Tab-separated table of C-alpha atoms and ligand atoms in Angstrom:
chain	number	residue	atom	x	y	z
A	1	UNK	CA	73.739	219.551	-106.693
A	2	UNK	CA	74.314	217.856	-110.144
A	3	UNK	CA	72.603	215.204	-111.795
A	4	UNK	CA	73.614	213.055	-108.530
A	5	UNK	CA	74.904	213.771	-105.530
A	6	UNK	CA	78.258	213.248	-105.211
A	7	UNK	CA	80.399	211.429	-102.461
A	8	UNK	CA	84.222	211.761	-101.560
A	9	UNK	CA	86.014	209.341	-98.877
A	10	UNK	CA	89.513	210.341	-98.141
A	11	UNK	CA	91.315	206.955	-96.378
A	12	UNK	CA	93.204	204.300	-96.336
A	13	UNK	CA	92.280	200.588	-97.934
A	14	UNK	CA	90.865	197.370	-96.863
A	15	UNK	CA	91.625	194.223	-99.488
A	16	UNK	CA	88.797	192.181	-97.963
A	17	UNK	CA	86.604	194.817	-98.564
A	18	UNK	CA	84.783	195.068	-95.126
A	19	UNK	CA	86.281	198.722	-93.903
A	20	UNK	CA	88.525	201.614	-94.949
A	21	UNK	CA	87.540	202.640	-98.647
A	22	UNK	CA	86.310	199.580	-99.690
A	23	UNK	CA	83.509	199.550	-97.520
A	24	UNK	CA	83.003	203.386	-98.023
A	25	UNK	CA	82.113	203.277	-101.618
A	26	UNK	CA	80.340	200.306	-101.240
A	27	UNK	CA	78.237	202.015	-99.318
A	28	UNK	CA	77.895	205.112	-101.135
A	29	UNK	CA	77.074	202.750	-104.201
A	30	UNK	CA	74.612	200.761	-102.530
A	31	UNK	CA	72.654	204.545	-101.257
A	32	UNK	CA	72.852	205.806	-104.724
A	33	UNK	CA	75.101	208.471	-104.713
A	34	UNK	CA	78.312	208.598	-106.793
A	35	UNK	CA	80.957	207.769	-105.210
A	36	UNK	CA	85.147	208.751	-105.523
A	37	UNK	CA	87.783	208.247	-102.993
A	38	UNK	CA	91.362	209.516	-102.280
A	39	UNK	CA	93.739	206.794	-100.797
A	40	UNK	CA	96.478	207.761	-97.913
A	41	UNK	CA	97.264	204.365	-96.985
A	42	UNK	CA	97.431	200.619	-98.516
A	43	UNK	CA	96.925	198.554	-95.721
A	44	UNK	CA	97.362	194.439	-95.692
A	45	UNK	CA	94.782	193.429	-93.654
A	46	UNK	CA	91.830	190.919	-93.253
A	47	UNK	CA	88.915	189.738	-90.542
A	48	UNK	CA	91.932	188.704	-87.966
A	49	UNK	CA	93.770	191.689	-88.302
A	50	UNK	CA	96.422	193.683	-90.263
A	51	UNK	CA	99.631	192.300	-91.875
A	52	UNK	CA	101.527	195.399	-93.537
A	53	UNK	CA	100.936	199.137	-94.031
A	54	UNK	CA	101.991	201.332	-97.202
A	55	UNK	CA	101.636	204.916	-96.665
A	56	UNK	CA	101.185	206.592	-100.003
A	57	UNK	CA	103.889	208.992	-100.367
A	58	UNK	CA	102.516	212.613	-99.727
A	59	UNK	CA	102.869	213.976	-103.149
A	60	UNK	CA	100.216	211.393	-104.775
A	61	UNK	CA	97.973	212.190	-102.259
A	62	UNK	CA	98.224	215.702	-103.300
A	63	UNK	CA	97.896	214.630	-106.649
A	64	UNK	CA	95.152	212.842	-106.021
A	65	UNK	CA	93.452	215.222	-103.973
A	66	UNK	CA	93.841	217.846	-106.606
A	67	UNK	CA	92.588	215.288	-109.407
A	68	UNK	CA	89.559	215.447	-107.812
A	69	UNK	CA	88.927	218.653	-106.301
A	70	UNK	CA	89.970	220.468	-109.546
A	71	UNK	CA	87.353	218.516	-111.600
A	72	UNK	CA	84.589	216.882	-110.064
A	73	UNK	CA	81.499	218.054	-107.730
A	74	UNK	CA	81.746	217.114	-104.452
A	75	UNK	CA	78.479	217.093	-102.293
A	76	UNK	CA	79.594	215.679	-98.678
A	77	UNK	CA	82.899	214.055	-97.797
A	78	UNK	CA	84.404	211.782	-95.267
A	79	UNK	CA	87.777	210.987	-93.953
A	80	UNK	CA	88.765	207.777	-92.473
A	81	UNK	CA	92.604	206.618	-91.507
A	82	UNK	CA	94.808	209.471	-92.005
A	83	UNK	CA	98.051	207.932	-90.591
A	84	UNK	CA	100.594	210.821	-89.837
A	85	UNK	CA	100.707	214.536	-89.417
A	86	UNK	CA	101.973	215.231	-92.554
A	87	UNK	CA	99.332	213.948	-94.145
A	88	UNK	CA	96.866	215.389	-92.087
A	89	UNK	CA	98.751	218.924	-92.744
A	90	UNK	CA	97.996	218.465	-96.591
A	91	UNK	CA	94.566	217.165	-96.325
A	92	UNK	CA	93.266	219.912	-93.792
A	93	UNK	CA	94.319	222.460	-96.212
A	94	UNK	CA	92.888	220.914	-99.370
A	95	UNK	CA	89.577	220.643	-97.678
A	96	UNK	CA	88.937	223.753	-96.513
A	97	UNK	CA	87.974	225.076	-100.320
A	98	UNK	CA	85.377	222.268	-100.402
A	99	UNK	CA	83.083	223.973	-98.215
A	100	UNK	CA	80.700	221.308	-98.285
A	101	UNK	CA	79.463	218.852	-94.908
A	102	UNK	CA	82.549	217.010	-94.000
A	103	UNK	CA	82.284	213.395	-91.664
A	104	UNK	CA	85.668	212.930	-89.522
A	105	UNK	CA	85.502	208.820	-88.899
A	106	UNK	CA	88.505	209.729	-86.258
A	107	UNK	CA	89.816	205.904	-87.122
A	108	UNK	CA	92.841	205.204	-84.843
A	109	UNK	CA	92.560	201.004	-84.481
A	110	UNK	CA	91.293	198.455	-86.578
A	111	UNK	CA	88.225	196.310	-85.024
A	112	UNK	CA	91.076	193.845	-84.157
A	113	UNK	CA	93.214	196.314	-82.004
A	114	UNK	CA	95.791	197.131	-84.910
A	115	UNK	CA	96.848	200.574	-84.487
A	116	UNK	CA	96.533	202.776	-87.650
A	117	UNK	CA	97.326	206.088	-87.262
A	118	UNK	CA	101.191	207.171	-85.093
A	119	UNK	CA	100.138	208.278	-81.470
A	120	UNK	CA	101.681	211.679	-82.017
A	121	UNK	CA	99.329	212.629	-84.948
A	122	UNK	CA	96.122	211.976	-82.570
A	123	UNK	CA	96.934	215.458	-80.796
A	124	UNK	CA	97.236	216.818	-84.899
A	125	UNK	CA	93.725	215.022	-85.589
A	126	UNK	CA	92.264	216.849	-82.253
A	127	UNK	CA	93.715	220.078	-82.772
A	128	UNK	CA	93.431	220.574	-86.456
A	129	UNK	CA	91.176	218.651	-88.472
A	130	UNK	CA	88.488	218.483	-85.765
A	131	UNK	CA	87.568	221.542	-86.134
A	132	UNK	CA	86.683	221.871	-89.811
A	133	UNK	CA	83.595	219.039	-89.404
A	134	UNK	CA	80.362	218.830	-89.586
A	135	UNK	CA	80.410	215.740	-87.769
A	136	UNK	CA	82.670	213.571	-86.099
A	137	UNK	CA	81.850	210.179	-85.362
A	138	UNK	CA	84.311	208.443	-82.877
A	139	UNK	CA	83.708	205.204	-81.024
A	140	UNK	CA	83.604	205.186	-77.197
A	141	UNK	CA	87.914	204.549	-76.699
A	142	UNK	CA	88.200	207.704	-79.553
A	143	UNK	CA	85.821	209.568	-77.747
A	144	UNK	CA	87.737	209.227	-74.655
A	145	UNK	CA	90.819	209.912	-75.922
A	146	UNK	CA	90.090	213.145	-77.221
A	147	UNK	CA	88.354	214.430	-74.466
A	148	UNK	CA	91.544	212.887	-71.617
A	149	UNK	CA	88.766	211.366	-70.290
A	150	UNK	CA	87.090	207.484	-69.637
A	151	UNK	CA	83.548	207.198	-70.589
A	152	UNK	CA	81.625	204.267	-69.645
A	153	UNK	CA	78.034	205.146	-69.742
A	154	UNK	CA	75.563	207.052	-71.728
A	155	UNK	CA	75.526	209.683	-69.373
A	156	UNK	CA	79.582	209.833	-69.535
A	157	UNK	CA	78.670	209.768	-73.610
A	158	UNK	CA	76.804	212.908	-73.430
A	159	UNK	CA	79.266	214.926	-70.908
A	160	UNK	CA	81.420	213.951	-73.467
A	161	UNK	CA	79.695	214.969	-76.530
A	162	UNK	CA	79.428	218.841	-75.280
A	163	UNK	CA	82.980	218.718	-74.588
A	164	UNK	CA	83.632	217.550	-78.423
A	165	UNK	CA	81.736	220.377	-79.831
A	166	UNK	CA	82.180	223.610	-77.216
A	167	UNK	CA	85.282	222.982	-76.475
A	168	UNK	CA	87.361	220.955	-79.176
A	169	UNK	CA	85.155	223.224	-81.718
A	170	UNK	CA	83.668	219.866	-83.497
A	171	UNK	CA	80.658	221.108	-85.920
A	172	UNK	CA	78.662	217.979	-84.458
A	173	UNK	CA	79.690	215.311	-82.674
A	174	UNK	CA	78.083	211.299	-83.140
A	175	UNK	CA	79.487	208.824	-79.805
A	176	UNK	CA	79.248	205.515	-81.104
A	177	UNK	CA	77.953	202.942	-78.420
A	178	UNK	CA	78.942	199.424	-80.030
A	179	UNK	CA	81.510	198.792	-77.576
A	180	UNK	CA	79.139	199.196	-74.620
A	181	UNK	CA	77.451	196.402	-72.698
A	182	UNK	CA	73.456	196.031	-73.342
A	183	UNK	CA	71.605	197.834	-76.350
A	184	UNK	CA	73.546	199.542	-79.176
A	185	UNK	CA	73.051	203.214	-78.290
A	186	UNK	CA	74.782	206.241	-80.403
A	187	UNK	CA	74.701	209.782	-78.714
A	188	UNK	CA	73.658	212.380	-81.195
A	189	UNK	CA	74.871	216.257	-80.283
A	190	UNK	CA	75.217	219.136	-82.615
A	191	UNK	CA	75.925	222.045	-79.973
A	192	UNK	CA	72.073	222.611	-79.439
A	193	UNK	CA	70.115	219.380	-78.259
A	194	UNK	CA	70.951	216.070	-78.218
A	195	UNK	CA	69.775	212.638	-79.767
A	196	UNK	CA	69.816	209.158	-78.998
A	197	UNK	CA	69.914	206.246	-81.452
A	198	UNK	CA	69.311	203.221	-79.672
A	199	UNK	CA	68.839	199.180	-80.957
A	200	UNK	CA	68.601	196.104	-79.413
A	201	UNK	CA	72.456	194.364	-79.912
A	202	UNK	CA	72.687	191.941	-82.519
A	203	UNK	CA	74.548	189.075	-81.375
A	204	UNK	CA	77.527	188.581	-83.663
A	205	UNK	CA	81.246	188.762	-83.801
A	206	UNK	CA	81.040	190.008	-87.789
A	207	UNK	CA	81.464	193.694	-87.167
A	208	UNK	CA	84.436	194.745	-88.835
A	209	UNK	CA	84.099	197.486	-90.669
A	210	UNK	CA	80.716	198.886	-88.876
A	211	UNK	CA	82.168	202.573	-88.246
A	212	UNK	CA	83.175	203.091	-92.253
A	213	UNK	CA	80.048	202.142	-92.906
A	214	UNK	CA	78.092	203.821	-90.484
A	215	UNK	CA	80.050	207.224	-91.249
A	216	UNK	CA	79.894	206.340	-95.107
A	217	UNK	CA	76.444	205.962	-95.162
A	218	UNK	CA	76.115	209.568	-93.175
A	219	UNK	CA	78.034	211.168	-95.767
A	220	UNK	CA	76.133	209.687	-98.725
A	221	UNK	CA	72.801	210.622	-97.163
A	222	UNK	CA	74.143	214.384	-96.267
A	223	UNK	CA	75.203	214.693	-100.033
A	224	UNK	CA	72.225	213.904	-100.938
A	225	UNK	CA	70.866	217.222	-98.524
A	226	UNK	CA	69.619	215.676	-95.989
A	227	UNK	CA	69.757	217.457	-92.111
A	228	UNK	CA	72.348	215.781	-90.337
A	229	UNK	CA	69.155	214.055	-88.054
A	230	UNK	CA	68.037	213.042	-90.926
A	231	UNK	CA	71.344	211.636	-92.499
A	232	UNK	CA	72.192	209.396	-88.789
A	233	UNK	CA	68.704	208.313	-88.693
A	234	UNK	CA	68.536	207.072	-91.898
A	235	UNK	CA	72.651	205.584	-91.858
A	236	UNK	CA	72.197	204.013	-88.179
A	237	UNK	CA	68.984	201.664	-90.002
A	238	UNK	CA	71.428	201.165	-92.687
A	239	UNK	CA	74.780	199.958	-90.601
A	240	UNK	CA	72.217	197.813	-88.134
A	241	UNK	CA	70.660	195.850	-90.945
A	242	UNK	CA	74.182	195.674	-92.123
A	243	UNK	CA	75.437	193.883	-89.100
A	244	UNK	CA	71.910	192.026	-88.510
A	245	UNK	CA	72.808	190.594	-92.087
A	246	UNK	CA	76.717	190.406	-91.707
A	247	UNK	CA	78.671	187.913	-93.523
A	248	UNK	CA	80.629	184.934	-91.314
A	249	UNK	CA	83.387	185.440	-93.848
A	250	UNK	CA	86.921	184.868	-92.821
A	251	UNK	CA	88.293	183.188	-89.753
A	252	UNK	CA	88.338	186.440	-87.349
A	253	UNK	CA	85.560	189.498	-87.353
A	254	UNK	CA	83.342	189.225	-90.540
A	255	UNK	CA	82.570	191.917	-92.827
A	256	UNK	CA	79.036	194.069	-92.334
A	257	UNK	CA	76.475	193.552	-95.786
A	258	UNK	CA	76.527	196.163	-97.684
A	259	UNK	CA	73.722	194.706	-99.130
A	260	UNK	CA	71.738	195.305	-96.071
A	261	UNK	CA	68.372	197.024	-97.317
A	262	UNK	CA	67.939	194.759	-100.550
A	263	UNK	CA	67.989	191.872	-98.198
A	264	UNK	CA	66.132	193.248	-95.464
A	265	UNK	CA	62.888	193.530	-99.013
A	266	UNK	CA	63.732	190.341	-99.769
A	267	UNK	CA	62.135	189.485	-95.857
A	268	UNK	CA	59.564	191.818	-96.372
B	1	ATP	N1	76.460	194.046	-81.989
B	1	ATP	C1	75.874	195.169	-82.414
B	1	ATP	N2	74.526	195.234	-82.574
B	1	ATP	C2	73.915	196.344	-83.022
B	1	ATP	N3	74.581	197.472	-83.307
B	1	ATP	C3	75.923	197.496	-83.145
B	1	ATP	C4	76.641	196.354	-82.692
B	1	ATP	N4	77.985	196.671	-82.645
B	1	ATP	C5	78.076	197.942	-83.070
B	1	ATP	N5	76.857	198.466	-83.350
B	1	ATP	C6	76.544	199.789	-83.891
B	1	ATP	O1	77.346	199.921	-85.068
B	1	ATP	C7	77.723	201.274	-85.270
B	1	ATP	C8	79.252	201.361	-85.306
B	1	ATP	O2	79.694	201.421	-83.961
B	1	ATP	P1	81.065	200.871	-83.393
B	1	ATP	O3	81.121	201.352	-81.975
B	1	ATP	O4	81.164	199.403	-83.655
B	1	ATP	O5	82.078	201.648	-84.323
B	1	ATP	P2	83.621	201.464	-84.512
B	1	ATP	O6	84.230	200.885	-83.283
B	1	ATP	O7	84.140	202.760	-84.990
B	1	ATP	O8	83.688	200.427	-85.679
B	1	ATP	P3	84.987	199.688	-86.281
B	1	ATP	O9	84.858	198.277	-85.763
B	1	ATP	O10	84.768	199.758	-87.750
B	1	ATP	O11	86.212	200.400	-85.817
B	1	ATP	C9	77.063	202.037	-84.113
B	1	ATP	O12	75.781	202.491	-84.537
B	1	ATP	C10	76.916	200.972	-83.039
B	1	ATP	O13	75.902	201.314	-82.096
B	2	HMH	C1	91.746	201.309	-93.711
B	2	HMH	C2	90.905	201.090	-92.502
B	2	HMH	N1	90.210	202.126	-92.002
B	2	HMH	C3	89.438	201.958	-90.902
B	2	HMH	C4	89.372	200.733	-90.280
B	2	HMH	C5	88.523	200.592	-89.016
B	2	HMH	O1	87.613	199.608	-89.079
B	2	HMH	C6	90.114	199.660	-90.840
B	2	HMH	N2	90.100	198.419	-90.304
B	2	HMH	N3	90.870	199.880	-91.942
C-alpha cells in the first residue's frame, strides 16, 4: 500500500450529492482513504427522483479508465450504475489487471423506483462482471433478480446468498435487508460461513443513497486491508449512523450524513 490507501468508484453521478459518486467519495473522504472515481453516467436527479440521463460516450470512459489505471495505485474498488452492456464489456476488461478487492453495488433503480441500468444488460451484469468480485452487495429486489427467485425472509436471504456465490461464481456475496419489514438485517456469505448484521430500523424516509454508501464505505475499509468481516462490520456502523443522522433535505427521500461518526462524538 502507499502512503494511503487508495479508493476507486467506477459509476454514474448524483447532483444532490446523496448517491452514485457523490456519495462514494464522500465517503471514502470522510474514512480517510484517498479517493478517485471514473464516471459512466451523468444522471439529473434529486430526493424525488431522476429527471434526465447522459451516458458518457464509451471512449471517455476508456479514457478515463486508463487515466487512472495507468498512473495511480489502486487499493480496493467499487462499481455502482453501469448502464449498458457495452459499457460493462469495457469495464470488465479494464478491471481484471487491477487485481485488487473489487465491491459490485449491482445498482439497477434509484431509491425512488427510477430504473438505471437497460433490462437486457442485467443478464451482462450476472454473467460477466459478477464473477470477478470480491463482494457483491445487492438489495433484496437485486438479489432476487439474479437468482430468478423472490426472497422475502432471512432465511430466503441466505438460500439466496449460496446461490450468489456457488453458483453465479460471486467472490462474496452481502444481501441487504433495508427493504424488509422489522429490524435492518444484512446477510453476510463468503462461500464458507455466513454472517448476520442486524439493527434496530431507524424510522425515517431519508435513505437515499444508503447502498453507495454502505458499499463505499466497504471498499474504503478493504483498501485500507481490512478482512472483508472486518470491512462490513465496520461500513454497516458507518451507513446506520448515517441514516440515524440523515438529512430531511429535499422534498422526497433525504440524503444519508456522511458526516455520521463526527456527529455520533459530538453525542458522546
Ligand atoms: N430504516 C433503516 N434503518 C436502519 N438501517 C437501514 C434502514 N434502511 C436501510 N438500512 C440499512 O442500510 C443499508 C443499505 O440497505 P438498502 O437495502 O437500503 O440498500 P439499497 O436499496 O441498495 O439502497 P439505495 O436506496 O441506495 O438503492 C443496509 O445495511 C440496510 O440494512
Ligand atoms: C448514480 C446513482 N447510482 C446509484 C443510485 C442508487 O441509489 C442512484 N440513485 N444514483
Amino acid at each position: 500500500m502507499s502512503q494511503v490507501a487508495c479508493a476507486l468508484t467506477i459509476a454514474g453521478t448524483d447532483p444532490s450529492g446523496g448517491a452514485g459518486i457523490q456519495a462514494d467519495l464522500k465517503t471514502f473522504q470522510e474514512l480517510k482513504s484517498y479517493g478517485m472515481s471514473v464516471i459512466t453516467s451523468v444522471v439529473a436527479q434529486n430526493t424525488t427522483g431522476v429527471g434526465a440521463i447522459h451516458h458518457v460516450p464509451l471512449d471517455i470512459i476508456k479514457e478515463q479508465l486508463d487515466s487512472v489505471l495507468s498512473d495511480m495505485p489502486i487499493d480496493a474498488f467499487k462499481t455502482g450504475m453501469i448502464a449498458n452492456i457495452d459499457m460493462m464489456k469495457l469495464i470488465a476488461e479494464k478491471i481484471t489487471s487491477i487485481q485488487k478487492p473489487y465491491i459490485m453495488d449491482p445498482v439497477m433503480v434509484a431509491t425512488s423506483g427510477d430504473a438505471l441500468i437497460e433490462e437486457k444488460a442485467r443478464d451482462y451484469l450476472r454473467e460477466n462482471l459478477l464473477p470477478l468480485t470480491t463482494l457483491v452487495t445487492p438489495n433484496l429486489s437485486e438479489a432476487a433478480f439474479l437468482i430468478e427467485e423472490k426472497i422475502t425472509n432471512i432465511d430466503e436471504m441466505k438460500q439466496a446468498a449460496v446461490k450468489i456465490v456457488d453458483d453465479l461464481g460471486a467472490g462474496a456475496v452481502l444481501i441487504k435487508g433495508g427493504h424488509l419489514e422489522g429490524e435492518a438485517t444484512d446477510v453476510l456469505y463468503d462461500g464458507d460461513s455466513f454472517h448476520s448484521f442486524t439493527v434496530k430500523r431507524i424510522p425515517t424516509k431519508n435513505t437515499h443513497g444508503t447502498g453507495c454508501t454502505y458499499s463505499a464505505a466497504i471498499t474504503a475499509y478493504l483498501s485500507q486491508g481490512m478482512t472483508l468481516y472486518q470491512a462490513v462490520e465496520k461500513a454497516k456502523h458507518f451507513v446506520t449512523a448515517a441514516i440515524k443522522y440523515s438529512f430531511p433535505l429535499g422534498s422526497g427521500n433525504g440524503p444519508t450524513n456522511h458526516f455520521a461518526l463526527r456527529e455520533e462524538e459530538t453525542v458522546k
